[in-house]
Amino acid sequence: MTSDLNEINSPAGQPSSDSDDLDKTQPPLSALRHEIPTELYRQMPQLGRLTQNHPRDNEDGLTFLMRLRASTTPEDAVTFTAFAAKPKMAIWWGYECLRHAASELSANDRHMMELVATWTTYPDDENRFRTAREALYAPVRSPAVFLGLAVTWSGGSIAPNDPAQVPEHRAPRAINSAVLSCLSGAALNNRPIQLARFIDLAAPLFRSF
């Protein structure tokens, strides 16, 4: 899964061995929907209704993330990350959170995590709809299933025979549910440690590559 983060460094179609390209300065690439959090909050008003803290004018994403971490509601950092990162990278982050936190997964959840991992490596509609079939009809909405729903709603049409586009807030809401429900399943005295780990995993997403 960590290879997905590394893919930011080498965009598809950009040769890395061409000597001519070595002389060109490539602009940094970002994993974020918007570089400035206030713009994200304007474009996705659902986020503002889910966090108690809001960004300040011209505050960058990493600074805001760290301010949320130090606030009285550090869980806001999870919600912010779920919305701030582009769907593929946000889902990768959610996968890593669940992978680091889960001590024991059911067979169904292991299967769901495998489907999510496959989609992050090969994010095509075939893998998205395969994940959707499993997630939408899962008997229990576990953290892994919420992550599968995030894949389902990551973009494109809702279903193969339905051209309607998925609302862009649905995937981040599912990612937020996946990570926060995973956190709530931890022992009470371990939750601050888990949350700090989740935010540490999020921090690289707020740096350009």
PDB file of C-alpha atoms in Angstrom:
ATOM      1  CA  MET A   1       0.000   0.000   0.000  1.00  0.00           C
ATOM      2  CA  THR A   2       2.833   2.446   0.670  1.00  0.00           C
ATOM      3  CA  SER A   3       3.639   2.316  -3.038  1.00  0.00           C
ATOM      4  CA  ASP A   4       0.479   4.350  -3.690  1.00  0.00           C
ATOM      5  CA  LEU A   5       1.962   7.310  -1.838  1.00  0.00           C
ATOM      6  CA  ASN A   6       5.178   6.934  -3.790  1.00  0.00           C
ATOM      7  CA  GLU A   7       3.258   7.013  -7.054  1.00  0.00           C
ATOM      8  CA  ILE A   8       2.767  10.744  -6.530  1.00  0.00           C
ATOM      9  CA  ASN A   9       6.433  11.211  -7.363  1.00  0.00           C
ATOM     10  CA  SER A  10       6.142   9.676 -10.843  1.00  0.00           C
ATOM     11  CA  PRO A  11       2.922  10.652 -12.622  1.00  0.00           C
ATOM     12  CA  ALA A  12       1.702   8.262 -15.297  1.00  0.00           C
ATOM     13  CA  GLY A  13       3.176   9.079 -18.664  1.00  0.00           C
ATOM     14  CA  GLN A  14       6.089  11.040 -17.201  1.00  0.00           C
ATOM     15  CA  PRO A  15       9.329   9.242 -18.154  1.00  0.00           C
ATOM     16  CA  SER A  16      11.899   9.196 -15.375  1.00  0.00           C
ATOM     17  CA  SER A  17      14.949   8.181 -17.429  1.00  0.00           C
ATOM     18  CA  ASP A  18      14.732  10.761 -20.236  1.00  0.00           C
ATOM     19  CA  SER A  19      17.757  13.029 -19.838  1.00  0.00           C
ATOM     20  CA  ASP A  20      15.846  16.002 -21.278  1.00  0.00           C
ATOM     21  CA  ASP A  21      13.388  15.785 -18.404  1.00  0.00           C
ATOM     22  CA  LEU A  22      16.195  15.994 -15.863  1.00  0.00           C
ATOM     23  CA  ASP A  23      16.738  19.593 -16.927  1.00  0.00           C
ATOM     24  CA  LYS A  24      13.102  20.534 -16.332  1.00  0.00           C
ATOM     25  CA  THR A  25      11.707  21.505 -12.978  1.00  0.00           C
ATOM     26  CA  GLN A  26       8.416  19.705 -12.440  1.00  0.00           C
ATOM     27  CA  PRO A  27       5.767  21.417 -10.324  1.00  0.00           C
ATOM     28  CA  PRO A  28       5.027  19.668  -7.034  1.00  0.00           C
ATOM     29  CA  LEU A  29       2.078  17.306  -7.010  1.00  0.00           C
ATOM     30  CA  SER A  30      -0.451  17.254  -4.244  1.00  0.00           C
ATOM     31  CA  ALA A  31      -2.610  14.595  -2.645  1.00  0.00           C
ATOM     32  CA  LEU A  32      -5.135  17.271  -1.614  1.00  0.00           C
ATOM     33  CA  ARG A  33      -8.368  18.466  -3.180  1.00  0.00           C
ATOM     34  CA  HIS A  34      -7.494  22.068  -2.246  1.00  0.00           C
ATOM     35  CA  GLU A  35      -4.237  23.483  -0.936  1.00  0.00           C
ATOM     36  CA  ILE A  36      -5.980  25.994   1.349  1.00  0.00           C
ATOM     37  CA  PRO A  37      -8.391  24.472   3.910  1.00  0.00           C
ATOM     38  CA  THR A  38     -10.745  27.473   3.795  1.00  0.00           C
ATOM     39  CA  GLU A  39     -11.366  26.713   0.115  1.00  0.00           C
ATOM     40  CA  LEU A  40     -12.100  23.080   0.949  1.00  0.00           C
ATOM     41  CA  TYR A  41     -14.626  24.188   3.565  1.00  0.00           C
ATOM     42  CA  ARG A  42     -16.271  26.500   1.018  1.00  0.00           C
ATOM     43  CA  GLN A  43     -16.462  23.834  -1.664  1.00  0.00           C
ATOM     44  CA  MET A  44     -17.589  21.024   0.654  1.00  0.00           C
ATOM     45  CA  PRO A  45     -19.911  22.587   3.258  1.00  0.00           C
ATOM     46  CA  GLN A  46     -20.685  19.119   4.686  1.00  0.00           C
ATOM     47  CA  LEU A  47     -17.223  19.210   6.281  1.00  0.00           C
ATOM     48  CA  GLY A  48     -17.989  22.361   8.222  1.00  0.00           C
ATOM     49  CA  ARG A  49     -20.974  20.682   9.833  1.00  0.00           C
ATOM     50  CA  LEU A  50     -18.821  17.788  11.052  1.00  0.00           C
ATOM     51  CA  THR A  51     -15.945  19.638  12.735  1.00  0.00           C
ATOM     52  CA  GLN A  52     -16.083  21.987  15.703  1.00  0.00           C
ATOM     53  CA  ASN A  53     -12.935  23.805  14.585  1.00  0.00           C
ATOM     54  CA  HIS A  54     -12.640  25.636  11.278  1.00  0.00           C
ATOM     55  CA  PRO A  55      -9.535  26.845   9.426  1.00  0.00           C
ATOM     56  CA  ARG A  56      -8.211  30.371   9.593  1.00  0.00           C
ATOM     57  CA  ASP A  57      -7.677  32.476   6.482  1.00  0.00           C
ATOM     58  CA  ASN A  58      -4.535  31.400   4.586  1.00  0.00           C
ATOM     59  CA  GLU A  59      -3.806  28.612   7.087  1.00  0.00           C
ATOM     60  CA  ASP A  60      -2.189  25.711   5.238  1.00  0.00           C
ATOM     61  CA  GLY A  61      -3.395  22.138   5.580  1.00  0.00           C
ATOM     62  CA  LEU A  62      -0.562  20.789   7.715  1.00  0.00           C
ATOM     63  CA  THR A  63      -0.765  23.714  10.144  1.00  0.00           C
ATOM     64  CA  PHE A  64      -4.520  23.239  10.464  1.00  0.00           C
ATOM     65  CA  LEU A  65      -4.093  19.493  10.942  1.00  0.00           C
ATOM     66  CA  MET A  66      -1.653  20.066  13.799  1.00  0.00           C
ATOM     67  CA  ARG A  67      -3.951  22.669  15.362  1.00  0.00           C
ATOM     68  CA  LEU A  68      -6.798  20.156  15.256  1.00  0.00           C
ATOM     69  CA  ARG A  69      -4.540  17.554  16.835  1.00  0.00           C
ATOM     70  CA  ALA A  70      -3.857  19.882  19.763  1.00  0.00           C
ATOM     71  CA  SER A  71      -7.492  20.945  20.163  1.00  0.00           C
ATOM     72  CA  THR A  72     -10.080  19.652  22.600  1.00  0.00           C
ATOM     73  CA  THR A  73     -11.624  17.675  19.714  1.00  0.00           C
ATOM     74  CA  PRO A  74      -8.612  16.015  18.047  1.00  0.00           C
ATOM     75  CA  GLU A  75     -10.974  13.642  16.207  1.00  0.00           C
ATOM     76  CA  ASP A  76     -11.617  16.628  13.924  1.00  0.00           C
ATOM     77  CA  ALA A  77      -8.195  15.869  12.409  1.00  0.00           C
ATOM     78  CA  VAL A  78      -9.553  12.543  11.160  1.00  0.00           C
ATOM     79  CA  THR A  79     -12.598  14.178   9.611  1.00  0.00           C
ATOM     80  CA  PHE A  80     -10.511  16.912   8.008  1.00  0.00           C
ATOM     81  CA  THR A  81      -8.111  14.379   6.470  1.00  0.00           C
ATOM     82  CA  ALA A  82     -10.957  12.252   5.102  1.00  0.00           C
ATOM     83  CA  PHE A  83     -12.297  15.277   3.219  1.00  0.00           C
ATOM     84  CA  ALA A  84      -9.034  17.039   2.401  1.00  0.00           C
ATOM     85  CA  ALA A  85      -7.245  14.271   0.485  1.00  0.00           C
ATOM     86  CA  LYS A  86      -8.237  13.167  -2.985  1.00  0.00           C
ATOM     87  CA  PRO A  87     -10.336   9.962  -2.852  1.00  0.00           C
ATOM     88  CA  LYS A  88      -7.625   7.453  -3.727  1.00  0.00           C
ATOM     89  CA  MET A  89      -5.142   8.887  -1.238  1.00  0.00           C
ATOM     90  CA  ALA A  90      -7.768   9.310   1.486  1.00  0.00           C
ATOM     91  CA  ILE A  91      -8.824   5.690   1.065  1.00  0.00           C
ATOM     92  CA  TRP A  92      -5.183   4.594   1.152  1.00  0.00           C
ATOM     93  CA  TRP A  93      -4.785   6.518   4.419  1.00  0.00           C
ATOM     94  CA  GLY A  94      -7.956   4.913   5.840  1.00  0.00           C
ATOM     95  CA  TYR A  95      -6.660   1.491   4.836  1.00  0.00           C
ATOM     96  CA  GLU A  96      -3.363   2.135   6.632  1.00  0.00           C
ATOM     97  CA  CYS A  97      -5.185   3.318   9.754  1.00  0.00           C
ATOM     98  CA  LEU A  98      -7.284   0.156   9.860  1.00  0.00           C
ATOM     99  CA  ARG A  99      -4.301  -2.047   9.068  1.00  0.00           C
ATOM    100  CA  HIS A 100      -2.242  -0.559  11.913  1.00  0.00           C
ATOM    101  CA  ALA A 101      -5.098  -0.671  14.405  1.00  0.00           C
ATOM    102  CA  ALA A 102      -6.721  -4.016  13.710  1.00  0.00           C
ATOM    103  CA  SER A 103      -5.505  -6.819  15.937  1.00  0.00           C
ATOM    104  CA  GLU A 104      -7.905  -9.370  14.547  1.00  0.00           C
ATOM    105  CA  LEU A 105     -10.231  -9.150  11.545  1.00  0.00           C
ATOM    106  CA  SER A 106     -13.115 -11.390  10.622  1.00  0.00           C
ATOM    107  CA  ALA A 107     -12.885 -13.344   7.384  1.00  0.00           C
ATOM    108  CA  ASN A 108     -15.388 -10.954   5.798  1.00  0.00           C
ATOM    109  CA  ASP A 109     -13.390  -7.908   6.843  1.00  0.00           C
ATOM    110  CA  ARG A 110     -10.141  -9.428   5.594  1.00  0.00           C
ATOM    111  CA  HIS A 111     -11.813 -10.003   2.240  1.00  0.00           C
ATOM    112  CA  MET A 112     -13.087  -6.424   2.182  1.00  0.00           C
ATOM    113  CA  MET A 113      -9.646  -5.066   2.980  1.00  0.00           C
ATOM    114  CA  GLU A 114      -8.218  -7.102   0.110  1.00  0.00           C
ATOM    115  CA  LEU A 115     -10.792  -5.588  -2.251  1.00  0.00           C
ATOM    116  CA  VAL A 116      -9.917  -2.086  -1.048  1.00  0.00           C
ATOM    117  CA  ALA A 117      -6.187  -2.768  -1.471  1.00  0.00           C
ATOM    118  CA  THR A 118      -6.754  -4.058  -5.008  1.00  0.00           C
ATOM    119  CA  TRP A 119      -8.722  -0.937  -5.939  1.00  0.00           C
ATOM    120  CA  THR A 120      -6.026   1.407  -4.598  1.00  0.00           C
ATOM    121  CA  THR A 121      -3.521  -0.372  -6.839  1.00  0.00           C
ATOM    122  CA  TYR A 122      -5.861  -0.704  -9.836  1.00  0.00           C
ATOM    123  CA  PRO A 123      -8.514   2.012  -9.383  1.00  0.00           C
ATOM    124  CA  ASP A 124     -10.751   1.125 -12.305  1.00  0.00           C
ATOM    125  CA  ASP A 125     -14.529   0.773 -12.436  1.00  0.00           C
ATOM    126  CA  GLU A 126     -14.378  -3.009 -12.538  1.00  0.00           C
ATOM    127  CA  ASN A 127     -12.632  -3.156  -9.161  1.00  0.00           C
ATOM    128  CA  ARG A 128     -14.814  -0.361  -7.797  1.00  0.00           C
ATOM    129  CA  PHE A 129     -18.045  -2.147  -8.710  1.00  0.00           C
ATOM    130  CA  ARG A 130     -16.680  -5.442  -7.365  1.00  0.00           C
ATOM    131  CA  THR A 131     -16.029  -3.735  -4.032  1.00  0.00           C
ATOM    132  CA  ALA A 132     -19.454  -2.077  -4.176  1.00  0.00           C
ATOM    133  CA  ARG A 133     -21.254  -5.385  -4.523  1.00  0.00           C
ATOM    134  CA  GLU A 134     -19.623  -6.651  -1.340  1.00  0.00           C
ATOM    135  CA  ALA A 135     -19.874  -3.432   0.689  1.00  0.00           C
ATOM    136  CA  LEU A 136     -23.452  -2.459  -0.123  1.00  0.00           C
ATOM    137  CA  TYR A 137     -24.824  -5.842   0.892  1.00  0.00           C
ATOM    138  CA  ALA A 138     -22.586  -6.481   3.888  1.00  0.00           C
ATOM    139  CA  PRO A 139     -24.664  -7.528   6.920  1.00  0.00           C
ATOM    140  CA  VAL A 140     -22.604  -5.355   9.306  1.00  0.00           C
ATOM    141  CA  ARG A 141     -21.197  -1.871   8.711  1.00  0.00           C
ATOM    142  CA  SER A 142     -17.750  -2.531  10.149  1.00  0.00           C
ATOM    143  CA  PRO A 143     -14.831  -0.111   9.629  1.00  0.00           C
ATOM    144  CA  ALA A 144     -13.647  -2.240   6.698  1.00  0.00           C
ATOM    145  CA  VAL A 145     -17.110  -2.121   5.123  1.00  0.00           C
ATOM    146  CA  PHE A 146     -17.246   1.668   5.506  1.00  0.00           C
ATOM    147  CA  LEU A 147     -13.913   1.775   3.676  1.00  0.00           C
ATOM    148  CA  GLY A 148     -15.383  -0.426   0.962  1.00  0.00           C
ATOM    149  CA  LEU A 149     -18.272   2.037   0.673  1.00  0.00           C
ATOM    150  CA  ALA A 150     -15.733   4.826   0.255  1.00  0.00           C
ATOM    151  CA  VAL A 151     -14.312   2.947  -2.735  1.00  0.00           C
ATOM    152  CA  THR A 152     -17.857   2.538  -4.046  1.00  0.00           C
ATOM    153  CA  TRP A 153     -18.421   6.294  -3.876  1.00  0.00           C
ATOM    154  CA  SER A 154     -14.916   7.390  -4.889  1.00  0.00           C
ATOM    155  CA  GLY A 155     -16.062   8.798  -8.245  1.00  0.00           C
ATOM    156  CA  GLY A 156     -17.707   7.976 -11.521  1.00  0.00           C
ATOM    157  CA  SER A 157     -21.201   6.605 -11.959  1.00  0.00           C
ATOM    158  CA  ILE A 158     -23.163   5.110  -9.100  1.00  0.00           C
ATOM    159  CA  ALA A 159     -23.676   1.794 -10.918  1.00  0.00           C
ATOM    160  CA  PRO A 160     -22.822   0.286 -14.333  1.00  0.00           C
ATOM    161  CA  ASN A 161     -26.351   0.941 -15.585  1.00  0.00           C
ATOM    162  CA  ASP A 162     -26.846   4.259 -13.781  1.00  0.00           C
ATOM    163  CA  PRO A 163     -25.058   7.320 -15.270  1.00  0.00           C
ATOM    164  CA  ALA A 164     -25.726   9.495 -12.182  1.00  0.00           C
ATOM    165  CA  GLN A 165     -22.503  10.739 -10.610  1.00  0.00           C
ATOM    166  CA  VAL A 166     -21.700  10.039  -6.979  1.00  0.00           C
ATOM    167  CA  PRO A 167     -21.862  13.183  -4.784  1.00  0.00           C
ATOM    168  CA  GLU A 168     -18.292  14.047  -3.858  1.00  0.00           C
ATOM    169  CA  HIS A 169     -18.956  14.204  -0.104  1.00  0.00           C
ATOM    170  CA  ARG A 170     -20.072  10.569   0.162  1.00  0.00           C
ATOM    171  CA  ALA A 171     -16.618   8.966  -0.053  1.00  0.00           C
ATOM    172  CA  PRO A 172     -15.021  11.201   2.603  1.00  0.00           C
ATOM    173  CA  ARG A 173     -17.968  10.669   4.936  1.00  0.00           C
ATOM    174  CA  ALA A 174     -17.513   6.905   4.592  1.00  0.00           C
ATOM    175  CA  ILE A 175     -13.742   7.204   5.196  1.00  0.00           C
ATOM    176  CA  ASN A 176     -14.426   9.324   8.265  1.00  0.00           C
ATOM    177  CA  SER A 177     -16.870   6.695   9.550  1.00  0.00           C
ATOM    178  CA  ALA A 178     -14.353   3.917   8.884  1.00  0.00           C
ATOM    179  CA  VAL A 179     -11.509   5.535  10.804  1.00  0.00           C
ATOM    180  CA  LEU A 180     -13.586   6.914  13.693  1.00  0.00           C
ATOM    181  CA  SER A 181     -15.460   3.635  14.184  1.00  0.00           C
ATOM    182  CA  CYS A 182     -12.113   1.834  14.167  1.00  0.00           C
ATOM    183  CA  LEU A 183     -10.916   4.275  16.827  1.00  0.00           C
ATOM    184  CA  SER A 184     -14.036   3.771  18.946  1.00  0.00           C
ATOM    185  CA  GLY A 185     -13.378   0.031  18.953  1.00  0.00           C
ATOM    186  CA  ALA A 186     -10.034   0.482  20.692  1.00  0.00           C
ATOM    187  CA  ALA A 187      -9.663   0.199  24.450  1.00  0.00           C
ATOM    188  CA  LEU A 188     -10.368   3.549  26.101  1.00  0.00           C
ATOM    189  CA  ASN A 189      -6.822   4.005  27.383  1.00  0.00           C
ATOM    190  CA  ASN A 190      -5.417   3.176  23.946  1.00  0.00           C
ATOM    191  CA  ARG A 191      -7.543   5.571  21.906  1.00  0.00           C
ATOM    192  CA  PRO A 192      -5.253   8.619  22.262  1.00  0.00           C
ATOM    193  CA  ILE A 193      -2.319   6.502  21.058  1.00  0.00           C
ATOM    194  CA  GLN A 194      -4.288   5.186  18.092  1.00  0.00           C
ATOM    195  CA  LEU A 195      -5.522   8.662  17.184  1.00  0.00           C
ATOM    196  CA  ALA A 196      -1.999  10.077  17.314  1.00  0.00           C
ATOM    197  CA  ARG A 197      -0.863   7.272  15.008  1.00  0.00           C
ATOM    198  CA  PHE A 198      -3.682   7.991  12.556  1.00  0.00           C
ATOM    199  CA  ILE A 199      -2.743  11.678  12.435  1.00  0.00           C
ATOM    200  CA  ASP A 200       0.932  10.785  11.955  1.00  0.00           C
ATOM    201  CA  LEU A 201      -0.128   8.685   8.963  1.00  0.00           C
ATOM    202  CA  ALA A 202      -2.130  11.631   7.619  1.00  0.00           C
ATOM    203  CA  ALA A 203       0.588  14.259   7.906  1.00  0.00           C
ATOM    204  CA  PRO A 204       2.553  13.249   4.737  1.00  0.00           C
ATOM    205  CA  LEU A 205      -0.590  13.812   2.660  1.00  0.00           C
ATOM    206  CA  PHE A 206      -0.364  17.519   3.463  1.00  0.00           C
ATOM    207  CA  ARG A 207       3.108  17.879   1.993  1.00  0.00           C
ATOM    208  CA  SER A 208       3.748  18.316  -1.743  1.00  0.00           C
ATOM    209  CA  PHE A 209       5.841  15.722  -3.611  1.00  0.00           C
TER     210      PHE A 209
END
